[in-house]
CSV table of C-alpha atoms in Angstrom, one decimal:
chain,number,residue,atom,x,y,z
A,1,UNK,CA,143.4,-3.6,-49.6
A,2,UNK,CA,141.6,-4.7,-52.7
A,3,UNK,CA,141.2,-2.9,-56.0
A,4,UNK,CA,137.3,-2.5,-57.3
A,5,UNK,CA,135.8,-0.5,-59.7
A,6,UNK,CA,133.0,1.5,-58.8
A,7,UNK,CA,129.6,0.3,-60.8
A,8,UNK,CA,127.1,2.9,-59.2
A,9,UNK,CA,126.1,4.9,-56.4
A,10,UNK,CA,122.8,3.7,-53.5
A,11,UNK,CA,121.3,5.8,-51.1
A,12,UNK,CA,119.8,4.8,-48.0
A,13,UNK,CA,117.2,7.0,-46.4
A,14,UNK,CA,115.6,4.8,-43.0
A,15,UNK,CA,119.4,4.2,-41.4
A,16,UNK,CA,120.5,3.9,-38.2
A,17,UNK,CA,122.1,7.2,-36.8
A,18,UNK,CA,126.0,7.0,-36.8
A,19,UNK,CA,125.7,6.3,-40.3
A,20,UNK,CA,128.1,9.0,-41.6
A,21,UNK,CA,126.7,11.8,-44.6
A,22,UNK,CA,128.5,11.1,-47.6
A,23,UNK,CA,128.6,8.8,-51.0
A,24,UNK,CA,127.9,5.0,-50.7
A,25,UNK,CA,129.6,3.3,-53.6
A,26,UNK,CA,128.8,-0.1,-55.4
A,27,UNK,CA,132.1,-1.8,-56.4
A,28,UNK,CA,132.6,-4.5,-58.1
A,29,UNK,CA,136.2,-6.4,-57.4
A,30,UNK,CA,138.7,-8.2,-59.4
A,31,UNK,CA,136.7,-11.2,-58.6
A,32,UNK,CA,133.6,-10.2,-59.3
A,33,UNK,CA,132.1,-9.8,-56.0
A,34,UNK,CA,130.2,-6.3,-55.2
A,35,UNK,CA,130.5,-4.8,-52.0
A,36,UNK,CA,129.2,-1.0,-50.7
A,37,UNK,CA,132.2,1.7,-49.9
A,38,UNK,CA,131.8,4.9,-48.3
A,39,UNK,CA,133.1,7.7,-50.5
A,40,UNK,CA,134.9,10.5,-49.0
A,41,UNK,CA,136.9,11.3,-52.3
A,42,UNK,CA,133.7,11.8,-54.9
A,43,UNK,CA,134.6,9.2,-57.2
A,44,UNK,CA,133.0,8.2,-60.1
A,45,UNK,CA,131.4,5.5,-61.9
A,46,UNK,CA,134.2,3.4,-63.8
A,47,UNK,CA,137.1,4.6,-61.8
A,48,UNK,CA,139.4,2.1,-59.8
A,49,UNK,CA,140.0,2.8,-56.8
A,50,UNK,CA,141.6,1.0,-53.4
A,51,UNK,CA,139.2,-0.2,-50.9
A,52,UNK,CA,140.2,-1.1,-47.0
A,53,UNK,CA,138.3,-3.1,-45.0
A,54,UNK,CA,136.7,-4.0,-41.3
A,55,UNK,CA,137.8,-1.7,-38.3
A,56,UNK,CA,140.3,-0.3,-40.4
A,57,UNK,CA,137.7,1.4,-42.4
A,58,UNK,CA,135.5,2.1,-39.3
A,59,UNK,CA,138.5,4.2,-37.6
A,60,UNK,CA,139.0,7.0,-40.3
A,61,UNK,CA,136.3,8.5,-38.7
A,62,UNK,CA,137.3,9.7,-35.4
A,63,UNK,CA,134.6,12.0,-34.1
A,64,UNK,CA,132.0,9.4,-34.0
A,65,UNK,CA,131.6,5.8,-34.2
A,66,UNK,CA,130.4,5.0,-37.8
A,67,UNK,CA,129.4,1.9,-39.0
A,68,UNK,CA,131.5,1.3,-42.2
A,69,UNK,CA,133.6,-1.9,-43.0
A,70,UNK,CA,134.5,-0.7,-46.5
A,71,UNK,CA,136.1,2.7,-47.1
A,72,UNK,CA,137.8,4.1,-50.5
A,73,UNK,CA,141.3,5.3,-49.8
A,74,UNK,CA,142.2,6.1,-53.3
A,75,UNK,CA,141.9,6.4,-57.2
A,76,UNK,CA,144.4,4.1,-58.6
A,77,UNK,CA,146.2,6.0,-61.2
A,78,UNK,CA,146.4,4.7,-64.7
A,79,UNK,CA,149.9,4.0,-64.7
A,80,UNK,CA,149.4,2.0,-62.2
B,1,UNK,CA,129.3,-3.4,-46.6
B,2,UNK,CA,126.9,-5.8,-48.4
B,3,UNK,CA,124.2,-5.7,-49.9
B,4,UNK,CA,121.3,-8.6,-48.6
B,5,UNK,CA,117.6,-9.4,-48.5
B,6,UNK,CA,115.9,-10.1,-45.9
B,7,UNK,CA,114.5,-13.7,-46.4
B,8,UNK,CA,113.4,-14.5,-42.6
B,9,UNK,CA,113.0,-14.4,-38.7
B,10,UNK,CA,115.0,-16.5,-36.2
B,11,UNK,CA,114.7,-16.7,-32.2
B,12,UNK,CA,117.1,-17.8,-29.8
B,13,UNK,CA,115.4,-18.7,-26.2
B,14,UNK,CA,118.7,-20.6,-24.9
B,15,UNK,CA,121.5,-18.2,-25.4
B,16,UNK,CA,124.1,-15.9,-23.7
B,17,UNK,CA,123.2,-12.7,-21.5
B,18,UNK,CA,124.9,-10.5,-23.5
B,19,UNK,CA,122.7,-10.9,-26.4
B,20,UNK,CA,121.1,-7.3,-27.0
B,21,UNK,CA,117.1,-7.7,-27.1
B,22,UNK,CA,115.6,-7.1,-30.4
B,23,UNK,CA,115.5,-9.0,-33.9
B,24,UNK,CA,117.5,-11.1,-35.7
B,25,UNK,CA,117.2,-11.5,-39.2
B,26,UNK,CA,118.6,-13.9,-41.7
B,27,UNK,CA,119.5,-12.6,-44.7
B,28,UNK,CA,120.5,-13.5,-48.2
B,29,UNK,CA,123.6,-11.9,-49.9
B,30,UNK,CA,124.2,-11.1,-53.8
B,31,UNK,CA,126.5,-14.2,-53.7
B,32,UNK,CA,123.8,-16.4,-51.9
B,33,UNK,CA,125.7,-16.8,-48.7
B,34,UNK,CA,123.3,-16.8,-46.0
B,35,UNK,CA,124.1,-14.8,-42.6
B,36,UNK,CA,121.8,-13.7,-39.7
B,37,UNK,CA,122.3,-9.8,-38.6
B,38,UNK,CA,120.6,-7.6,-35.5
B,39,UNK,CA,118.2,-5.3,-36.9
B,40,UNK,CA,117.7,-2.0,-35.0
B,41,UNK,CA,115.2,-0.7,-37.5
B,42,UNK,CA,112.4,-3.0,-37.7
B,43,UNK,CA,112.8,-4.4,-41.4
B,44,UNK,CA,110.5,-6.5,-43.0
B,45,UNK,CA,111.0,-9.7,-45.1
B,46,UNK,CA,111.8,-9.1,-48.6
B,47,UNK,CA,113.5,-5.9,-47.8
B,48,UNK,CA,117.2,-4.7,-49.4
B,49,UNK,CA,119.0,-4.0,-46.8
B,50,UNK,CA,123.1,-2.9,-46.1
B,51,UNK,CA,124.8,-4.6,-43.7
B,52,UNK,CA,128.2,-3.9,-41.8
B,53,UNK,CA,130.2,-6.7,-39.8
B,54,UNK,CA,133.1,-7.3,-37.9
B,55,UNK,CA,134.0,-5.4,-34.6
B,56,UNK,CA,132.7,-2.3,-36.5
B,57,UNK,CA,129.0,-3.9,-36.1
B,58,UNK,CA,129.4,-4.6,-32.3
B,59,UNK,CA,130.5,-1.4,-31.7
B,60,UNK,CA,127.2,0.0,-32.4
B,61,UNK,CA,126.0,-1.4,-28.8
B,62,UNK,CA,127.8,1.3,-26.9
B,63,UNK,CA,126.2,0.4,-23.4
B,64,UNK,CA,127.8,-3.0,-23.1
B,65,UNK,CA,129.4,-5.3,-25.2
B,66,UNK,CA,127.2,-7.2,-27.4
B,67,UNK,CA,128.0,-10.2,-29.2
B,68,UNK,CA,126.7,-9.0,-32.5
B,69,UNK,CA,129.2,-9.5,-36.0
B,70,UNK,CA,126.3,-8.5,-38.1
B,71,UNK,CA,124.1,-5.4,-38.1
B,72,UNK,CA,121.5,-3.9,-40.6
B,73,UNK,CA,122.7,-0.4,-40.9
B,74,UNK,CA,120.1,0.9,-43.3
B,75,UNK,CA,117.3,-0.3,-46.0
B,76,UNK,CA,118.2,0.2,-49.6
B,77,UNK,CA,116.2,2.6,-51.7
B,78,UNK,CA,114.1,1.2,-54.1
B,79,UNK,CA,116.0,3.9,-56.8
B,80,UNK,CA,119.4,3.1,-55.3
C,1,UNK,CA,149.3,-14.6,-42.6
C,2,UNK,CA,149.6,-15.7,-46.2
C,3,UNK,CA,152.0,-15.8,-48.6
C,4,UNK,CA,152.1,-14.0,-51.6
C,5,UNK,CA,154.4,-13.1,-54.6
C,6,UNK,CA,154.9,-9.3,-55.9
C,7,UNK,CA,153.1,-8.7,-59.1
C,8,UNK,CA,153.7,-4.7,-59.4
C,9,UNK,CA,153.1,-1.6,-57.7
C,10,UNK,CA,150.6,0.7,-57.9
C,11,UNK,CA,150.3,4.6,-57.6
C,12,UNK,CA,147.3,6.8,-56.1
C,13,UNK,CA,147.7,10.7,-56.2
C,14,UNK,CA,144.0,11.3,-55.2
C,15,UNK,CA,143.6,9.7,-51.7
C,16,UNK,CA,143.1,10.2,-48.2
C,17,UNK,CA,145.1,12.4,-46.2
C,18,UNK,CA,145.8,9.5,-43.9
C,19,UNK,CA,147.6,7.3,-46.2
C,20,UNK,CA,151.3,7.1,-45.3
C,21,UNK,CA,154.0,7.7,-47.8
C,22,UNK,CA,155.3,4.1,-48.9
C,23,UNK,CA,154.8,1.6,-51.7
C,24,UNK,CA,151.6,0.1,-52.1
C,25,UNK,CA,152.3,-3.6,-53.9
C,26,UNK,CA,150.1,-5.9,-55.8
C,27,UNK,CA,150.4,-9.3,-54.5
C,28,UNK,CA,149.0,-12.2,-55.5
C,29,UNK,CA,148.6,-15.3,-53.4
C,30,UNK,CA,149.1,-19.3,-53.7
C,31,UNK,CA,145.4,-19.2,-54.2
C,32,UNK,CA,145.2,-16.7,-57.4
C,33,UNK,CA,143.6,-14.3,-55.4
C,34,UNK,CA,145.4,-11.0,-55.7
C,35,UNK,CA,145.5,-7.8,-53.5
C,36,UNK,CA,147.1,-4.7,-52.6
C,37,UNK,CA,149.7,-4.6,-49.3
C,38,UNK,CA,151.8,-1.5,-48.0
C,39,UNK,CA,155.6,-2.9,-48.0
C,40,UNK,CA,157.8,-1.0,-45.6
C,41,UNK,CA,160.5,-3.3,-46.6
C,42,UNK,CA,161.0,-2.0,-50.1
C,43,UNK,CA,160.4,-5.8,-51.6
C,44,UNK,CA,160.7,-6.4,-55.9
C,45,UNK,CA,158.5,-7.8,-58.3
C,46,UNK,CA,158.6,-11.8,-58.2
C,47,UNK,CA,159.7,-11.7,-54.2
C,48,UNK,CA,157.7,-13.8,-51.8
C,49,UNK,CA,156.1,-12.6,-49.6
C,50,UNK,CA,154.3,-13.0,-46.0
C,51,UNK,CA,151.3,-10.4,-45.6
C,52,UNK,CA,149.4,-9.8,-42.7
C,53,UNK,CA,145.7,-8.5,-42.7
C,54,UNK,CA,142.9,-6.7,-40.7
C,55,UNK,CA,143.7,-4.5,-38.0
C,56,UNK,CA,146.8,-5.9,-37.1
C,57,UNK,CA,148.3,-4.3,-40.5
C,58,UNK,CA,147.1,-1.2,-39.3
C,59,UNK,CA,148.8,-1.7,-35.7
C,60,UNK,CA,151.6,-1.3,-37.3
C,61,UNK,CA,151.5,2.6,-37.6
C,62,UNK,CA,151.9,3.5,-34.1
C,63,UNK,CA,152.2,7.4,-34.6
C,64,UNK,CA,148.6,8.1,-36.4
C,65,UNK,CA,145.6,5.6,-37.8
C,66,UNK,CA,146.6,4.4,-41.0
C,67,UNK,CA,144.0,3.0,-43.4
C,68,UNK,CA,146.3,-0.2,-44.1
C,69,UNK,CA,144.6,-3.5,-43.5
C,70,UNK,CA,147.1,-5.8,-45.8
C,71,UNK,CA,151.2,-5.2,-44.5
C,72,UNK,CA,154.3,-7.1,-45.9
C,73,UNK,CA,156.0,-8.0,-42.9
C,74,UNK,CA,159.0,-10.4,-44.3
C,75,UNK,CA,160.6,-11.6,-47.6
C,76,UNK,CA,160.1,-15.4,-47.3
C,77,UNK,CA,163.6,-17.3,-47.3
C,78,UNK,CA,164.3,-19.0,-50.4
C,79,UNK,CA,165.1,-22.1,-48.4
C,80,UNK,CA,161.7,-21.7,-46.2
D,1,UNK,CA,126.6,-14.2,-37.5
D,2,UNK,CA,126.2,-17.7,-39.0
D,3,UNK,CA,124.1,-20.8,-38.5
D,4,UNK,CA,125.9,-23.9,-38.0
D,5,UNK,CA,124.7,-27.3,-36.3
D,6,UNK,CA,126.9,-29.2,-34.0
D,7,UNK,CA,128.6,-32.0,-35.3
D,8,UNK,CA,131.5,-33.4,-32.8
D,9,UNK,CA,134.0,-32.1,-29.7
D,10,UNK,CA,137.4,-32.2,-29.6
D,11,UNK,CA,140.1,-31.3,-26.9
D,12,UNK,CA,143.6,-30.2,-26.7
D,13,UNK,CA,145.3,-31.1,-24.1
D,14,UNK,CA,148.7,-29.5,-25.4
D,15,UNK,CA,147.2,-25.7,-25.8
D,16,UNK,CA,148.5,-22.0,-25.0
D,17,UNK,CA,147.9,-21.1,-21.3
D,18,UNK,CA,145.1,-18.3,-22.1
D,19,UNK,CA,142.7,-21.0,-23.7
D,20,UNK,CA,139.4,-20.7,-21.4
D,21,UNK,CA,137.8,-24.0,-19.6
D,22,UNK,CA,134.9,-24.8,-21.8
D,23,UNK,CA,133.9,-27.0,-24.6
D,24,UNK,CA,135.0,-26.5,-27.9
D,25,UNK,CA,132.5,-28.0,-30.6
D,26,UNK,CA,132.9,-28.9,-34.5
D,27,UNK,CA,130.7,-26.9,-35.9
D,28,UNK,CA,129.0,-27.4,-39.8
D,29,UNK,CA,128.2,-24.2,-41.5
D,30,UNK,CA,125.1,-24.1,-44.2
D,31,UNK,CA,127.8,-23.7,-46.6
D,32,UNK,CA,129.0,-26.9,-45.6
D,33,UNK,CA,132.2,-25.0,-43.7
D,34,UNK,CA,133.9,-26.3,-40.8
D,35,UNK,CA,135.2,-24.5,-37.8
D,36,UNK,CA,136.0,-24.8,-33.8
D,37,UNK,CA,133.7,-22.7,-31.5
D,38,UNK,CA,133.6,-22.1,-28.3
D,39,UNK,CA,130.5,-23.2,-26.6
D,40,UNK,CA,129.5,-21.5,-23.1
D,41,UNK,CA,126.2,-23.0,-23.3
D,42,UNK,CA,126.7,-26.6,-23.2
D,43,UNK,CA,125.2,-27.4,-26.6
D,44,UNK,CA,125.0,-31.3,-28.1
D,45,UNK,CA,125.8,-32.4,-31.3
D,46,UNK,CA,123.0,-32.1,-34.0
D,47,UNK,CA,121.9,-28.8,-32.0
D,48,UNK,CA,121.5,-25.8,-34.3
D,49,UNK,CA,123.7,-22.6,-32.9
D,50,UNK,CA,124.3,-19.1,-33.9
D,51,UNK,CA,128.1,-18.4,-34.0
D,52,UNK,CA,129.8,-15.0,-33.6
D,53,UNK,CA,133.2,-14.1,-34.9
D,54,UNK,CA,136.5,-12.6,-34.7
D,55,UNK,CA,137.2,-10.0,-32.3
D,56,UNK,CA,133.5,-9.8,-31.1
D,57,UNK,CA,133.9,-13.8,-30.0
D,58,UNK,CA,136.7,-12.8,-27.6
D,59,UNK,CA,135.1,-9.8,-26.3
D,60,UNK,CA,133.3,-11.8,-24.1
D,61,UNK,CA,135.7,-13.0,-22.0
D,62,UNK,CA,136.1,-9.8,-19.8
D,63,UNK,CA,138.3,-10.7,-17.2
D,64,UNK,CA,141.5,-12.1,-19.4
D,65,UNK,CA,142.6,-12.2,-23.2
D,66,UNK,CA,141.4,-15.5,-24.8
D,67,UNK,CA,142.7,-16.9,-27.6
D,68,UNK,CA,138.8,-17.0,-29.5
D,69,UNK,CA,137.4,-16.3,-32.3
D,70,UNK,CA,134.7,-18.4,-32.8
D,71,UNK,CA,131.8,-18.3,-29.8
D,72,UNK,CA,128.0,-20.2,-29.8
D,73,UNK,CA,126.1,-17.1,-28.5
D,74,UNK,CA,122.5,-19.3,-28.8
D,75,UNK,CA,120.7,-22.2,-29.8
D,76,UNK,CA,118.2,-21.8,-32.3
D,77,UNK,CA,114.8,-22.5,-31.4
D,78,UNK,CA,113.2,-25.2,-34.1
D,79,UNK,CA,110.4,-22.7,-34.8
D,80,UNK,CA,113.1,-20.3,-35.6
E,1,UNK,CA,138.5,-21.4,-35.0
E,2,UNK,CA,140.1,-23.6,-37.7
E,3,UNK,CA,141.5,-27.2,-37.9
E,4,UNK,CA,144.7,-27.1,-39.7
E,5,UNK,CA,147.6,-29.6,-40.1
E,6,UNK,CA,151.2,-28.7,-40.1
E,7,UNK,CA,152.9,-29.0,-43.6
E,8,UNK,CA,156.3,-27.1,-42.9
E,9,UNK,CA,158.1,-24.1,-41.3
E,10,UNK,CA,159.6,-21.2,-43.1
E,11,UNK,CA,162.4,-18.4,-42.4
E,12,UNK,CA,162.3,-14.7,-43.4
E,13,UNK,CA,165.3,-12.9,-42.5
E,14,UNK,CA,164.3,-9.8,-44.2
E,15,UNK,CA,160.9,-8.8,-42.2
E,16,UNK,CA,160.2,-6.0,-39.7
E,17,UNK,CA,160.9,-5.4,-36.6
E,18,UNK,CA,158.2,-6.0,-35.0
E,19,UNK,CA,158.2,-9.7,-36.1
E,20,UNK,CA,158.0,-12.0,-32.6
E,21,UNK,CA,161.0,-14.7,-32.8
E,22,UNK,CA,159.4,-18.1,-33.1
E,23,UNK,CA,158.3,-20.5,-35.4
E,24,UNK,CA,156.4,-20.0,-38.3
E,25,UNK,CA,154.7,-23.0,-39.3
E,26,UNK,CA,152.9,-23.5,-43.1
E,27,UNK,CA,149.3,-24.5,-41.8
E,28,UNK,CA,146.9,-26.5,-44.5
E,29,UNK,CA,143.1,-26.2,-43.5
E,30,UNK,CA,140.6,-28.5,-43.9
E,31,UNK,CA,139.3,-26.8,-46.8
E,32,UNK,CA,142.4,-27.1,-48.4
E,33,UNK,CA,143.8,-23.4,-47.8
E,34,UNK,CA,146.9,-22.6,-46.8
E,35,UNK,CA,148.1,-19.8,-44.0
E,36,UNK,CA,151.1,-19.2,-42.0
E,37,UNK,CA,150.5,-19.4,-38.4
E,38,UNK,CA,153.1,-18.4,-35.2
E,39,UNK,CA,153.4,-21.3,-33.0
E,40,UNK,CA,153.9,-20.9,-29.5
E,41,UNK,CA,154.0,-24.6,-29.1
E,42,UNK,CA,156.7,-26.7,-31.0
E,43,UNK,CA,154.6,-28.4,-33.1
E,44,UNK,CA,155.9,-30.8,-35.6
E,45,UNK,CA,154.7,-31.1,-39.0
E,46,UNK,CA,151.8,-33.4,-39.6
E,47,UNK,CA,150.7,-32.4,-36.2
E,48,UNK,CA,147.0,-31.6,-36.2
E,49,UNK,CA,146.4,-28.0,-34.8
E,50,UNK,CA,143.9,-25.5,-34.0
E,51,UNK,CA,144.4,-21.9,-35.3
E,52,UNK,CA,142.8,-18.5,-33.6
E,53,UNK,CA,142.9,-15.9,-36.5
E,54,UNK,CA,143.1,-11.6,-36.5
E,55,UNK,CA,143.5,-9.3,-34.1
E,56,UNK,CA,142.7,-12.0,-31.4
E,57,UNK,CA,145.8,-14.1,-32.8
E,58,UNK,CA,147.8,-10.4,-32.5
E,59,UNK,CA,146.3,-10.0,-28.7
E,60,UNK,CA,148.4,-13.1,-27.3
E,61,UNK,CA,151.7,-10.6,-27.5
E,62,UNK,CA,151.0,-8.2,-24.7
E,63,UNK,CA,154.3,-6.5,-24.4
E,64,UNK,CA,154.3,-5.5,-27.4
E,65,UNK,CA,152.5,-5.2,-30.9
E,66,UNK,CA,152.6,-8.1,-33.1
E,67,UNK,CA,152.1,-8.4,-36.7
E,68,UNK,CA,150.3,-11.9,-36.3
E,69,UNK,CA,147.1,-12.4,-37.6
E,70,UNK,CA,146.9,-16.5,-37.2
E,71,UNK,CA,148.0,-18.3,-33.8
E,72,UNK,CA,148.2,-21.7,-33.3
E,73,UNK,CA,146.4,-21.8,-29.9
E,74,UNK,CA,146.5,-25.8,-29.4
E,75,UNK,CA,147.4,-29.5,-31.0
E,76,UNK,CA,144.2,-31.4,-31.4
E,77,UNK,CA,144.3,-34.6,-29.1
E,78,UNK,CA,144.1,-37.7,-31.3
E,79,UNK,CA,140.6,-38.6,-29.7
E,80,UNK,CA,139.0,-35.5,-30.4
């Protein structure tokens, strides 16, 4: 997993139809690179979190196929 | 998922069968890499659009299995 | 797989249900690039590691879909 | 996917049992990346291809499980 | 697939079970990278090799699943 820290929200209205109802997240890594996370945990702007990627991502949704490579697991706590 | 723009057209006359009919856009990323993704919703050049890859984009061709690692899953909001 | 060495651990109490219980490490690898593995071995800060990624981290959960895709699956010999 | 042009052919005679009969072509990426694909189409060098990836690139051998992760799915037409 | 040239082997006693006995071999890529890569093949350092990565590098174990995410899948003939 990598760690990111979520920079702002986008919404996409024209979308193919598996694509799931719920937050999509800009995050900007350690690295600096930005990629777009589906949300199921209503984080916020400036919050860390822990992002998995690829199929792993795709399979936490198990009614439906849905197309997402990048999911947010977690807040990473500040102790950590 | 990443973000891209759409910067162009391409067409393939000689390839496999399993190559789902439709277009195939080559896009631009935030980094500048430059990939070419299916596009199931008819976007235009210019356009910001999110795109998923990996298995998780091929799996969107449920009928048969299509070669596909890239696929436009929706067009950005202009407010997003 | 790549090798990495422990850097710390990391906590999340707000996460997906799907998570397993275990320690989630911070790793960082011979290219400076750092990110975040499930260890089932119960490895220390400064140990090195070999990580596996993708979907074959996640295989490694047989009983329910974990949302892993980075797994420590050995302590490196000192003499390797 | 990505763009790459052809730039050479190599062989290997001393190779797992599950590598398919075909050609397997050096391939430049526009990023100036190199990597082994392999070519169902019978593409020559300087041609510019369209490369799939991963575990879509080995979905396309149906009958077995080959060893591929890299696959020319088409030739890109100069107009392209 | 990627070129890569053989630079060493390493041991890890402490790993899980699920670890396949066989060589691990330290893999440099043309690019300069390093991975570790399972090697079904007894190949000797220096030798130049070609590597299958992900869950098609896991798919080669069929009895069983393997935490391998890189393969080596052939030695590259010297006239290639």
């Amino acid at each position: 997993m990598i760690r990111g820290k979520v920079i702002g929200q986008l919404w996409s209205t024209k979308r193919i139809e598996t694509m799931p109802n719920g937050g999509l997240l800009e995050v900007e890594t350690d690295k600096g690179d930005r990629l777009i996370a589906f949300d199921p945990l209503g984080c916020a702007v400036d919050e860390a979190v822990l992002i998995t990627q690829g199929s792993v991502a795709a399979a936490y949704f198990t009614k439906f196929k849905a197309p997402i490579d990048a999911l947010i697991i977690g807040s990473i706590d500040e102790t950590g």
